[in-house]
Amino acid sequence: VKSELRWCVGKFIYSRGAESPMHFMPLQDFTLVDFLEQSRLFGLRAMRKGLSGKTGLVDSLARLTENEVFACLAETTLRLFQLPSRERGATPRVVEYSPSVGPVFEYFKLMAETLRSAGGTDAFVRVNWTGIGPQAFRMKFEILHADEESQATYYSDNGATVADWTRLCQEADVAVFNHYQAVREIDPVALPLKECLLATNLAQVFAAYVVQGTSPSWRTTVKGKDVLLPAREDLETMLVANDPTWRFFWCPGYDEKFFLPEDGPRTGLLFGCTGRTETVSPVLKR
Amino acid sequence: MSERVRLKRFDPLPLAGEGLFDRQSDETQLVALTIETKYQFANPSGEIVHEYLLPSNADMHNAGGYVDKLVKYRDPALRKHLRHSGVNAVALFDERFPILKSRSPRLDFLLFEWIRIIRDQQNGGRVSLFDLGCTVCEHWDMLDAMLQAASDGREGAASALSYHGLDKSVMLLSIGRLLHSQVEPQHFQLMRADGAQFDFPPESFDLTLSVGVVNHVSDPRISLERMLSVTRHAAVLALWVTDEKKGFWGMIHSGLAFYVFSLQDLLGLEQIHGGRFYYTDYIPEEQGSQQKSLVGVGVERIKHIGCYHLVFSKRGAPPFQALPLAHAADRGKDL
């Protein structure tokens, strides 16, 4: 038997100190989908473009990136390009599943430009970033990253398969599987995490909502989407069996209120990367 | 929606017949507010069982909405549609592009008509436009789409306009700047100020624009007067107006004070500024896109409120179908 819940989302307005709200205004869909990601994107871009004075977008880079999944993904991706084996001066090619409006891409560009202006030998002039995700983000991703030196391409994940993911990976140097963001969108998670991570030998980074234990478990997000969350231990075991260089960081309870409360194993965020870098140390607490 | 949980949307606080502030006097009162933006879930007996908090920064919310609009205005498919269908009232109601029939593009269309006439009169010189409450300058992009479509790409906002945007949000202005980094800075000027705190000589701008902002600046009546003063040809406005005899102060969901003009407030300005108000549309608040945006105003009073799409012309009748606002005051709002 299905449980039944009434739900709403919007602004609750209280007289200061009061327990009951005096007013409720429902929020429109567009504000729910990506306003947070957009403000991150523009905060990072303001820093990259050197907008002088106060921009209202961010107090500091540390404040913008601290404890944020997008920042961990971008930092790790950059480190994968800084390995001694990397050919200098080549244009980095990255494929990302579920990039939303592209904060990982934007932070990568910011860090790469910072390196370049500091005369770093690992500097890149441009980046080719390919996103695959919900069709709803295609126009936004491409338009918000237009007029830039770097190239932004986006494919819809509607009907996409593991084979499509593998094909895109063949044209990239690093694959970023942003399962965390895919779960947060309204659209279904189109690509299966475990199968995609096992399907390529590319340098890889991922962030995923998972459950503790060895069995996957269904959860329902606050947006009303049902998702089958992979099991942490099962996922780690399978990936290491395939490539012993995988490294993992487990953040139990990270953003667990994003799911409706129910009995079952605890949710959390699992962060992983192929172990070609030893310097990844995300600190995510929430 | 979930197949595991039966989710039913509800309003935790439906509007009452009479709102908390409906009986207020004209005296100013301070109300301290706490605003939480969140998902809330309740069981069938009404007990709250789960909440998920979102950032409550109003600028972030606004940025989300306005950047979304701007991206839609830059959609190559929308621009192609305008090029093929022509920039006209019919093209704005195409089902494939629902954004075009929303308030802002309809007001931009009024500006576009005026821009063409002024351009002709000025032998192709730039038209100066003051955008009061410009947010991320998305009106520049809609006008660009219209101008490009009408000229087969020969001209756009970058070559036809001298744009001046004002907003009090430094965050929105920064985003506006980032999204228009290719436009020549001398023809794309942004300033940070409250919407009643600007000071330009009379008739500084050919055209002025404000979409719903004048109502919630620090002094709406002063703001409107100044806006009409700095206008040379015409001002295009969306304004919330009551058909009650007197305008009144309320509050909007972001906690800002909000003044609902009366028709008499507006018609009184015609004497001062030597122009005339016309309206092209009236949307009752009950049918608006952001219902319940007014705090403490009950159902009965909301029936009197609506949004007028207005033009204040100092150059005679506008170059499109519009009725004098005095008509609404005398005989009702129906067009």
Coordinates of C-alpha atoms in Angstrom, one line a residue:
Chain A
V1 CA 0.0 0.0 0.0
K2 CA 1.4 3.4 -1.0
S3 CA 1.8 5.9 1.8
E4 CA 0.2 9.2 1.2
L5 CA 1.7 12.6 1.8
R6 CA 0.6 16.1 1.1
W7 CA 3.4 18.4 -0.2
C8 CA 4.2 21.9 -1.1
V9 CA 7.3 24.0 -1.9
G10 CA 7.7 27.7 -1.6
K11 CA 8.3 30.6 0.7
F12 CA 7.0 30.4 4.3
I13 CA 6.8 33.8 5.8
Y14 CA 6.7 34.2 9.6
S15 CA 6.5 37.1 11.9
R16 CA 9.8 36.9 13.6
G17 CA 9.7 34.5 16.5
A18 CA 6.3 33.1 15.5
E19 CA 5.9 29.3 15.1
S20 CA 3.1 29.4 12.5
P21 CA 3.6 31.1 9.2
M22 CA 1.5 34.2 8.3
H23 CA 1.8 33.5 4.5
F24 CA 2.8 30.9 2.0
M25 CA 3.7 31.6 -1.6
P26 CA 4.3 28.6 -3.8
L27 CA 7.4 28.7 -5.9
Q28 CA 7.3 28.3 -9.7
D29 CA 9.1 25.4 -11.3
F30 CA 11.9 27.3 -12.8
T31 CA 13.2 28.5 -9.5
L32 CA 13.3 25.0 -8.2
V33 CA 15.3 23.4 -10.9
D34 CA 18.6 25.1 -11.1
F35 CA 18.8 28.5 -9.4
L36 CA 21.4 27.3 -7.0
E37 CA 23.6 25.8 -9.7
Q38 CA 23.2 29.0 -11.7
S39 CA 24.3 31.3 -8.9
R40 CA 27.4 29.0 -8.4
L41 CA 28.2 29.2 -12.1
F42 CA 28.0 33.0 -12.1
G43 CA 30.0 33.3 -8.9
L44 CA 32.8 31.3 -10.4
R45 CA 32.6 33.2 -13.7
A46 CA 32.7 36.6 -12.0
M47 CA 35.9 35.5 -10.3
R48 CA 37.4 34.2 -13.5
K49 CA 36.5 37.3 -15.4
G50 CA 38.0 39.4 -12.7
L51 CA 34.9 41.5 -12.1
S52 CA 36.2 44.2 -9.8
G53 CA 34.6 45.2 -6.6
K54 CA 31.7 43.5 -4.9
T55 CA 29.6 41.3 -7.3
G56 CA 27.1 40.0 -4.8
L57 CA 27.8 36.6 -6.1
V58 CA 30.4 35.3 -3.8
D59 CA 32.4 36.5 -0.8
S60 CA 35.3 34.2 -1.5
L61 CA 36.2 31.2 -3.5
A62 CA 36.5 29.2 -0.3
R63 CA 33.0 30.0 0.7
L64 CA 31.6 29.1 -2.7
T65 CA 33.4 25.8 -3.0
E66 CA 33.6 24.6 0.6
N67 CA 31.7 21.4 1.1
E68 CA 30.4 21.3 -2.4
V69 CA 30.3 18.3 -4.6
F70 CA 30.8 20.2 -7.8
A71 CA 34.1 21.6 -6.4
C72 CA 35.4 18.2 -5.5
L73 CA 34.6 16.9 -8.9
A74 CA 36.3 19.8 -10.7
E75 CA 39.4 19.7 -8.4
T76 CA 39.9 16.0 -9.0
T77 CA 39.3 16.3 -12.7
L78 CA 42.0 18.9 -12.9
R79 CA 44.4 16.8 -10.9
L80 CA 43.9 13.9 -13.3
F81 CA 45.2 16.3 -16.0
Q82 CA 48.2 17.3 -14.0
L83 CA 49.7 13.8 -13.9
P84 CA 53.3 13.5 -15.1
S85 CA 52.2 11.3 -18.0
R86 CA 50.1 14.0 -19.5
E87 CA 51.1 15.5 -22.8
R88 CA 51.7 19.3 -22.2
G89 CA 49.7 21.8 -24.1
A90 CA 47.0 19.5 -25.4
T91 CA 43.4 20.5 -25.1
P92 CA 41.7 18.6 -22.2
R93 CA 38.6 16.8 -23.2
V94 CA 36.1 15.9 -20.5
V95 CA 32.8 14.2 -20.7
E96 CA 30.3 14.7 -17.8
Y97 CA 27.1 13.0 -17.1
S98 CA 24.5 15.3 -15.8
P99 CA 26.4 18.6 -15.7
S100 CA 23.3 20.7 -15.0
V101 CA 24.3 24.3 -16.1
G102 CA 28.0 23.4 -15.8
P103 CA 29.4 24.5 -12.4
V104 CA 32.1 21.7 -12.6
F105 CA 33.1 22.9 -16.1
E106 CA 33.1 26.5 -14.9
Y107 CA 35.3 25.8 -11.8
F108 CA 37.6 23.7 -14.0
K109 CA 38.0 26.7 -16.3
L110 CA 38.7 29.0 -13.3
M111 CA 41.3 26.7 -11.9
A112 CA 43.0 26.2 -15.3
E113 CA 43.1 29.9 -15.9
T114 CA 44.5 30.6 -12.5
L115 CA 47.3 28.0 -13.2
R116 CA 47.9 29.6 -16.6
S117 CA 48.2 33.2 -15.2
A118 CA 50.6 31.9 -12.5
G119 CA 52.7 30.4 -15.3
G120 CA 52.0 26.9 -14.4
T121 CA 53.4 24.3 -16.8
D122 CA 50.1 22.4 -16.6
A123 CA 48.2 25.4 -18.1
F124 CA 45.5 24.9 -20.7
V125 CA 44.3 27.6 -23.1
R126 CA 41.0 25.9 -23.7
V127 CA 38.9 22.9 -22.7
N128 CA 36.4 20.8 -24.6
W129 CA 33.6 19.8 -22.3
T130 CA 30.9 17.4 -23.4
G131 CA 27.8 17.1 -21.3
I132 CA 25.1 14.5 -21.5
G133 CA 21.9 14.9 -19.4
P134 CA 18.3 15.9 -19.5
Q135 CA 17.2 17.7 -22.7
A136 CA 15.8 20.5 -20.5
F137 CA 19.4 21.6 -19.8
R138 CA 20.8 21.5 -23.3
M139 CA 20.0 25.0 -24.3
K140 CA 21.0 26.5 -21.0
F141 CA 24.3 24.6 -20.9
E142 CA 25.3 25.6 -24.5
I143 CA 24.1 29.2 -24.3
L144 CA 25.6 29.9 -20.8
H145 CA 29.0 28.6 -22.0
A146 CA 28.9 30.2 -25.4
D147 CA 31.2 33.1 -26.2
E148 CA 34.0 31.4 -24.4
E149 CA 37.3 30.0 -25.7
S150 CA 36.4 26.6 -24.5
Q151 CA 34.0 24.4 -26.4
A152 CA 30.7 23.2 -24.7
T153 CA 28.7 20.5 -26.3
Y154 CA 25.6 18.8 -24.9
Y155 CA 23.7 15.6 -25.7
S156 CA 20.3 14.7 -24.5
D157 CA 20.3 11.5 -22.4
N158 CA 16.8 10.7 -23.6
G159 CA 17.1 7.0 -24.6
A160 CA 20.8 7.0 -24.0
T161 CA 22.5 3.7 -23.2
V162 CA 25.8 2.5 -21.7
A163 CA 27.1 2.1 -25.2
D164 CA 26.4 5.8 -25.9
W165 CA 28.3 6.7 -22.7
T166 CA 31.2 4.5 -23.8
R167 CA 31.3 6.1 -27.2
L168 CA 31.5 9.6 -25.7
C169 CA 34.2 8.4 -23.3
Q170 CA 36.3 7.3 -26.3
E171 CA 36.5 10.9 -27.4
A172 CA 37.5 12.2 -23.9
D173 CA 40.5 12.1 -21.6
V174 CA 38.5 12.1 -18.3
A175 CA 34.9 11.0 -17.6
V176 CA 33.0 12.7 -14.8
F177 CA 29.9 10.8 -13.7
N178 CA 27.8 13.3 -11.7
H179 CA 25.2 10.8 -10.4
Y180 CA 24.6 13.2 -7.4
Q181 CA 23.3 15.9 -9.8
A182 CA 21.3 13.4 -11.9
V183 CA 19.4 12.3 -8.8
R184 CA 18.7 15.9 -7.9
E185 CA 17.1 16.7 -11.2
I186 CA 13.4 16.2 -11.9
D187 CA 14.1 14.0 -14.9
P188 CA 14.8 10.3 -14.4
V189 CA 18.4 9.1 -14.0
A190 CA 18.9 7.8 -17.5
L191 CA 22.3 6.1 -17.3
P192 CA 23.2 3.4 -14.7
L193 CA 26.1 4.3 -12.5
K194 CA 27.8 1.0 -11.9
E195 CA 27.5 -0.2 -15.5
C196 CA 28.9 3.1 -16.9
L197 CA 31.8 3.2 -14.5
L198 CA 32.7 -0.4 -15.4
A199 CA 32.3 0.2 -19.1
T200 CA 35.4 2.4 -19.7
N201 CA 39.1 2.3 -18.7
L202 CA 39.3 6.1 -18.9
A203 CA 40.4 8.2 -16.0
Q204 CA 37.2 8.6 -14.0
V205 CA 35.7 10.7 -11.2
F206 CA 32.2 10.2 -9.8
A207 CA 30.0 11.5 -7.0
A208 CA 26.9 9.4 -6.2
Y209 CA 24.1 9.1 -3.7
V210 CA 24.3 5.6 -2.4
V211 CA 23.0 3.5 0.5
Q212 CA 25.1 1.7 3.0
G213 CA 25.5 -2.1 2.6
T214 CA 25.5 -4.5 -0.2
S215 CA 22.0 -4.2 -1.7
P216 CA 20.6 -1.2 -3.6
S217 CA 17.6 0.4 -2.2
W218 CA 14.7 2.6 -3.5
R219 CA 14.3 6.1 -2.2
T220 CA 12.0 9.0 -3.1
T221 CA 13.4 12.5 -3.4
V222 CA 11.7 15.6 -2.2
K223 CA 11.0 16.4 -5.8
G224 CA 8.8 13.2 -5.9
K225 CA 11.3 11.1 -8.0
D226 CA 11.8 7.5 -7.2
V227 CA 15.5 6.4 -7.5
L228 CA 17.2 3.1 -7.0
L229 CA 20.3 4.0 -5.0
P230 CA 23.3 1.8 -5.5
A231 CA 24.8 0.0 -2.6
R232 CA 28.1 1.4 -1.4
E233 CA 30.0 -1.8 -0.5
D234 CA 28.8 -3.6 -3.6
L235 CA 29.8 -0.7 -5.9
E236 CA 33.3 -0.3 -4.3
T237 CA 34.0 -4.1 -4.6
M238 CA 32.9 -4.3 -8.2
L239 CA 35.0 -1.2 -9.2
V240 CA 38.2 -2.3 -7.4
A241 CA 37.9 -5.8 -9.0
N242 CA 37.8 -4.1 -12.4
D243 CA 40.6 -1.5 -11.6
P244 CA 42.5 -1.7 -8.4
T245 CA 43.5 2.0 -8.6
W246 CA 40.0 3.2 -7.6
R247 CA 39.9 5.3 -4.4
F248 CA 36.8 6.2 -2.5
F249 CA 35.6 8.7 0.1
W250 CA 32.4 8.0 2.0
C251 CA 30.3 10.8 3.4
P252 CA 27.5 9.2 5.4
G253 CA 24.3 11.2 5.8
Y254 CA 25.4 13.8 3.3
D255 CA 22.3 15.8 2.3
E256 CA 20.1 12.9 3.5
K257 CA 17.1 15.1 3.9
F258 CA 16.9 15.3 0.1
F259 CA 15.1 11.9 0.4
L260 CA 11.8 11.4 2.1
P261 CA 12.3 9.6 5.5
E262 CA 11.8 5.9 5.5
D263 CA 13.1 2.7 7.0
G264 CA 16.2 1.2 5.4
P265 CA 19.9 1.6 5.2
R266 CA 21.4 5.1 5.6
T267 CA 22.0 7.2 2.5
G268 CA 25.2 9.2 1.9
L269 CA 27.5 10.5 -0.8
L270 CA 30.2 8.3 -2.2
F271 CA 33.0 10.0 -4.0
G272 CA 35.4 8.0 -6.2
C273 CA 38.2 8.4 -8.6
T274 CA 40.6 6.2 -10.4
G275 CA 43.8 6.2 -8.3
R276 CA 46.1 7.8 -10.8
T277 CA 46.1 10.7 -8.3
E278 CA 46.7 10.4 -4.6
T279 CA 45.8 14.0 -3.8
V280 CA 42.1 13.9 -3.8
S281 CA 40.7 14.5 -0.3
P282 CA 37.2 15.9 -0.4
V283 CA 35.8 17.0 2.9
L284 CA 32.1 17.0 2.7
K285 CA 30.0 17.3 5.8
R286 CA 26.3 18.0 5.9
Chain B
M1 CA 5.7 11.8 -9.7
S2 CA 6.5 9.0 -7.4
E3 CA 5.0 5.5 -7.8
R4 CA 6.1 4.6 -4.2
V5 CA 4.4 7.5 -2.4
R6 CA 1.1 9.1 -3.3
L7 CA 2.0 12.8 -3.3
K8 CA -0.7 15.4 -3.4
R9 CA 0.1 19.1 -3.7
F10 CA -1.5 21.3 -1.1
D11 CA -1.5 24.9 0.1
P12 CA -0.6 25.0 3.8
L13 CA -2.1 28.5 4.2
P14 CA -4.9 29.3 1.8
L15 CA -5.9 33.0 1.5
A16 CA -8.6 34.1 3.8
G17 CA -11.4 36.4 2.7
E18 CA -9.8 39.2 4.6
G19 CA -6.0 39.5 4.9
L20 CA -4.0 40.5 7.9
F21 CA -3.1 43.9 6.5
D22 CA -6.4 44.7 4.8
R23 CA -7.6 46.9 7.6
Q24 CA -4.4 48.8 8.1
S25 CA -4.3 52.6 8.2
D26 CA -1.9 54.7 6.2
E27 CA 0.5 54.7 9.1
T28 CA 3.8 53.0 8.4
Q29 CA 4.5 50.0 10.5
L30 CA 7.6 47.9 10.9
V31 CA 7.1 44.1 10.7
A32 CA 10.1 41.9 11.3
L33 CA 9.9 38.7 9.2
T34 CA 11.6 35.4 8.9
I35 CA 11.4 33.8 5.4
E36 CA 12.1 30.2 4.9
T37 CA 12.1 28.6 1.4
K38 CA 11.5 24.9 1.7
Y39 CA 9.7 21.7 0.7
Q40 CA 7.2 20.6 3.3
F41 CA 5.5 17.3 3.6
A42 CA 2.5 16.5 5.8
N43 CA 0.7 13.2 6.5
P44 CA -3.0 13.0 5.9
S45 CA -3.9 14.2 9.3
G46 CA -1.9 17.4 8.7
E47 CA 1.2 16.6 10.8
I48 CA 4.4 17.9 9.2
V49 CA 6.7 14.9 8.8
H50 CA 9.5 16.3 6.6
E51 CA 11.1 19.5 5.5
Y52 CA 13.9 20.3 3.1
L53 CA 15.3 23.8 3.2
L54 CA 16.5 25.7 0.2
P55 CA 18.4 29.0 0.2
S56 CA 16.1 31.9 0.8
N57 CA 18.2 34.5 -1.0
A58 CA 15.7 36.5 -3.1
D59 CA 18.4 37.6 -5.5
M60 CA 19.3 33.9 -6.2
H61 CA 15.7 33.1 -6.9
N62 CA 15.3 36.1 -9.2
A63 CA 18.5 35.2 -11.0
G64 CA 17.2 31.7 -11.6
G65 CA 14.0 33.1 -13.2
Y66 CA 15.5 35.9 -15.2
V67 CA 18.5 33.9 -16.6
D68 CA 16.0 31.3 -17.6
K69 CA 14.1 33.9 -19.6
L70 CA 17.3 35.3 -21.2
V71 CA 18.4 31.8 -22.3
K72 CA 15.0 31.3 -23.9
Y73 CA 15.3 34.6 -25.7
R74 CA 18.7 33.5 -27.1
D75 CA 17.2 30.2 -28.3
P76 CA 18.1 30.0 -32.1
A77 CA 14.7 28.3 -32.7
L78 CA 12.8 31.2 -31.2
R79 CA 14.9 33.7 -33.3
K80 CA 14.3 31.7 -36.4
H81 CA 10.5 31.7 -35.7
L82 CA 10.5 35.5 -35.4
R83 CA 12.5 35.8 -38.6
H84 CA 10.0 33.6 -40.5
S85 CA 6.8 34.8 -38.9
G86 CA 7.7 38.5 -38.6
V87 CA 7.7 40.5 -35.4
N88 CA 4.0 40.9 -34.8
A89 CA 1.3 40.2 -32.2
V90 CA 0.4 36.9 -33.9
A91 CA 3.9 35.6 -33.7
L92 CA 4.0 36.2 -30.0
F93 CA 1.2 33.7 -29.5
D94 CA 2.8 30.7 -31.2
E95 CA 2.3 27.6 -29.1
R96 CA 5.8 26.4 -29.7
F97 CA 7.2 29.3 -27.8
P98 CA 5.0 30.0 -24.7
I99 CA 7.6 32.4 -23.3
L100 CA 6.6 34.9 -26.1
K101 CA 3.1 35.4 -24.8
S102 CA 4.3 36.2 -21.3
R103 CA 4.3 39.7 -19.9
S104 CA 7.8 40.8 -20.7
P105 CA 8.0 40.0 -24.4
R106 CA 4.6 41.6 -24.9
L107 CA 5.9 44.8 -23.3
D108 CA 9.1 44.5 -25.3
F109 CA 7.0 44.3 -28.4
L110 CA 5.5 47.7 -27.5
L111 CA 9.0 49.1 -27.1
F112 CA 10.1 47.5 -30.4
E113 CA 7.3 49.3 -32.3
W114 CA 8.4 52.6 -30.8
I115 CA 12.1 52.0 -31.4
R116 CA 11.4 51.5 -35.1
I117 CA 9.6 54.8 -35.3
I118 CA 12.2 56.7 -33.4
R119 CA 15.0 55.1 -35.5
D120 CA 13.3 56.4 -38.6
Q121 CA 12.9 59.9 -37.1
Q122 CA 16.5 59.9 -36.1
N123 CA 17.8 58.6 -39.4
G124 CA 19.0 55.4 -37.8
G125 CA 20.6 56.9 -34.7
R126 CA 20.7 54.9 -31.5
V127 CA 17.6 54.9 -29.3
S128 CA 18.3 55.5 -25.6
L129 CA 16.5 53.1 -23.3
F130 CA 16.3 53.3 -19.5
D131 CA 15.4 49.9 -17.9
L132 CA 14.3 50.5 -14.3
G133 CA 14.8 47.2 -12.4
C134 CA 16.8 45.7 -15.2
T135 CA 17.8 42.4 -13.3
V136 CA 20.1 40.5 -15.7
C137 CA 19.1 42.8 -18.7
E138 CA 17.0 40.1 -20.4
H139 CA 14.9 42.8 -22.1
W140 CA 18.0 43.8 -24.1
D141 CA 18.0 40.2 -25.5
M142 CA 14.3 40.1 -26.4
L143 CA 14.7 43.5 -28.2
D144 CA 17.8 42.1 -29.9
A145 CA 15.8 39.1 -31.1
M146 CA 13.0 41.4 -32.4
L147 CA 15.3 43.9 -34.1
Q148 CA 17.4 41.1 -35.7
A149 CA 14.3 39.3 -37.0
A150 CA 12.8 42.5 -38.4
S151 CA 16.0 43.6 -40.2
D152 CA 17.1 40.1 -41.4
G153 CA 20.1 40.3 -39.1
R154 CA 21.3 43.7 -40.3
E155 CA 20.7 45.4 -36.9
G156 CA 20.3 44.3 -33.3
A157 CA 20.2 45.8 -29.9
A158 CA 24.0 46.2 -30.0
S159 CA 23.8 48.6 -32.9
A160 CA 20.3 50.2 -32.3
L161 CA 20.2 50.8 -28.6
S162 CA 22.0 52.8 -26.0
Y163 CA 20.9 50.8 -23.0
H164 CA 20.9 52.0 -19.4
G165 CA 19.9 49.5 -16.8
L166 CA 19.3 50.2 -13.1
D167 CA 18.8 47.7 -10.4
K168 CA 19.4 47.6 -6.6
S169 CA 20.8 44.0 -6.7
V170 CA 24.5 43.9 -7.3
M171 CA 24.3 40.2 -7.9
L172 CA 21.8 40.6 -10.7
L173 CA 23.8 43.4 -12.3
S174 CA 27.0 41.3 -12.1
I175 CA 25.2 38.5 -13.9
G176 CA 23.8 41.0 -16.5
R177 CA 27.3 42.3 -17.1
L178 CA 28.7 38.8 -17.5
L179 CA 26.0 37.8 -19.9
H180 CA 26.6 40.9 -22.1
S181 CA 30.3 41.0 -22.1
Q182 CA 30.4 41.3 -25.9
V183 CA 28.4 44.5 -26.0
E184 CA 30.3 47.8 -26.2
P185 CA 30.3 49.2 -22.7
Q186 CA 29.5 52.8 -23.7
H187 CA 26.2 51.6 -25.1
F188 CA 25.5 49.2 -22.2
Q189 CA 25.6 51.0 -18.9
L190 CA 24.5 49.5 -15.6
M191 CA 24.0 51.3 -12.4
R192 CA 23.2 50.2 -8.9
A193 CA 20.6 52.1 -7.0
D194 CA 17.2 51.9 -5.4
G195 CA 14.5 52.4 -8.0
A196 CA 13.5 55.8 -6.5
Q197 CA 17.0 57.1 -6.1
F198 CA 18.0 58.0 -9.6
D199 CA 18.6 61.4 -10.9
F200 CA 18.8 62.3 -14.5
P201 CA 17.9 65.6 -16.3
P202 CA 14.3 65.6 -17.8
E203 CA 13.9 63.8 -21.1
S204 CA 17.3 62.0 -20.8
F205 CA 16.1 58.9 -22.5
D206 CA 14.0 58.3 -25.6
L207 CA 12.2 55.3 -24.0
T208 CA 11.9 54.0 -20.5
L209 CA 10.8 50.6 -19.2
S210 CA 9.8 49.1 -15.9
V211 CA 8.1 45.7 -15.4
G212 CA 6.5 45.5 -12.0
V213 CA 9.4 47.2 -10.2
V214 CA 8.0 50.6 -9.5
N215 CA 5.5 49.1 -7.1
H216 CA 8.1 47.9 -4.7
V217 CA 10.9 50.5 -4.6
S218 CA 11.4 52.7 -1.6
D219 CA 9.0 55.4 -2.8
P220 CA 6.9 54.2 -5.7
R221 CA 5.1 57.5 -6.4
I222 CA 8.4 59.4 -6.6
S223 CA 10.0 56.7 -8.7
L224 CA 7.1 56.8 -11.2
E225 CA 7.2 60.6 -11.4
R226 CA 11.0 60.6 -12.0
M227 CA 10.7 57.9 -14.6
L228 CA 8.1 59.9 -16.5
S229 CA 10.2 63.0 -16.2
V230 CA 13.3 61.4 -17.7
T231 CA 11.2 60.0 -20.6
R232 CA 11.4 61.8 -24.0
H233 CA 9.0 59.8 -26.1
A234 CA 7.3 57.0 -24.1
A235 CA 7.5 54.9 -20.9
V236 CA 6.4 51.3 -21.0
L237 CA 5.3 49.8 -17.7
A238 CA 3.7 46.9 -16.0
L239 CA 2.1 48.3 -12.8
W240 CA -0.1 46.8 -10.2
V241 CA -3.2 48.9 -9.7
T242 CA -6.4 48.8 -7.6
D243 CA -9.7 50.0 -8.7
E244 CA -10.4 51.2 -5.2
K245 CA -10.4 55.0 -4.8
K246 CA -7.1 55.1 -3.0
G247 CA -3.9 53.2 -3.5
F248 CA -2.5 51.3 -0.6
W249 CA 0.7 49.8 0.9
G250 CA 1.1 46.1 1.3
M251 CA 4.0 43.7 1.3
I252 CA 5.3 41.1 -1.1
H253 CA 6.7 37.7 -0.4
S254 CA 10.3 38.9 -0.3
G255 CA 9.4 41.1 2.6
L256 CA 9.5 44.4 0.6
A257 CA 6.9 47.0 1.0
F258 CA 4.6 47.2 -2.1
Y259 CA 2.4 50.1 -3.1
V260 CA -0.6 49.3 -5.2
F261 CA -1.5 52.4 -7.2
S262 CA -5.0 53.7 -7.8
L263 CA -6.1 54.8 -11.2
Q264 CA -6.4 58.3 -9.8
D265 CA -2.8 58.2 -8.7
L266 CA -1.8 57.6 -12.3
L267 CA -4.2 59.9 -14.1
G268 CA -3.0 62.7 -11.8
L269 CA 0.5 62.4 -13.3
E270 CA -0.8 63.2 -16.7
Q271 CA -1.2 66.8 -15.6
I272 CA 2.4 67.1 -14.4
H273 CA 4.2 65.4 -17.2
G274 CA 2.3 66.4 -20.3
G275 CA 1.6 63.0 -21.6
R276 CA -1.2 60.4 -21.5
F277 CA -1.4 56.9 -20.1
Y278 CA -2.7 54.2 -22.4
Y279 CA -3.1 50.5 -21.7
T280 CA -2.8 47.5 -23.9
D281 CA -3.7 44.8 -21.4
Y282 CA -5.1 44.2 -17.9
I283 CA -4.5 40.9 -16.0
P284 CA -6.5 40.5 -12.9
E285 CA -4.3 39.4 -9.9
E286 CA -6.5 36.4 -9.5
Q287 CA -5.3 35.2 -13.0
G288 CA -1.7 36.3 -12.6
S289 CA 1.3 34.0 -12.9
Q290 CA 2.6 34.6 -9.4
Q291 CA -0.5 34.1 -7.2
K292 CA -0.1 34.8 -3.5
S293 CA 2.8 37.1 -4.1
L294 CA 1.1 39.8 -1.9
V295 CA 1.4 39.1 1.8
G296 CA -1.5 39.8 4.1
V297 CA -4.0 40.7 1.4
G298 CA -7.2 38.7 1.4
V299 CA -9.3 37.3 -1.4
E300 CA -11.8 40.1 -1.4
R301 CA -9.3 42.8 -1.8
I302 CA -7.3 40.9 -4.5
K303 CA -10.4 41.0 -6.7
H304 CA -9.8 44.7 -7.0
I305 CA -6.1 44.4 -8.0
G306 CA -4.6 43.7 -11.4
C307 CA -1.6 44.4 -13.6
Y308 CA -1.9 47.0 -16.3
H309 CA 0.4 46.9 -19.3
L310 CA 0.8 50.7 -19.7
V311 CA 2.3 53.2 -22.0
F312 CA 2.8 56.8 -21.0
S313 CA 3.2 58.7 -24.3
K314 CA 4.4 62.2 -24.6
R315 CA 4.0 62.0 -28.4
G316 CA 0.3 61.4 -28.9
A317 CA -1.3 58.0 -29.5
P318 CA 1.0 55.0 -29.5
P319 CA 1.8 53.2 -32.8
F320 CA -0.2 50.2 -31.7
Q321 CA -3.7 49.5 -30.4
A322 CA -4.2 50.9 -27.0
L323 CA -6.9 52.6 -25.0
P324 CA -6.5 55.7 -22.8
L325 CA -6.3 54.7 -19.2
A326 CA -9.0 57.3 -18.4
H327 CA -11.3 54.8 -20.3
A328 CA -10.7 52.2 -17.6
A329 CA -11.4 54.7 -14.9
D330 CA -14.7 55.7 -16.5
R331 CA -16.0 52.5 -17.9
G332 CA -14.1 49.5 -16.6
K333 CA -10.9 47.7 -17.7
D334 CA -12.1 45.6 -20.6
L335 CA -10.3 46.3 -23.8

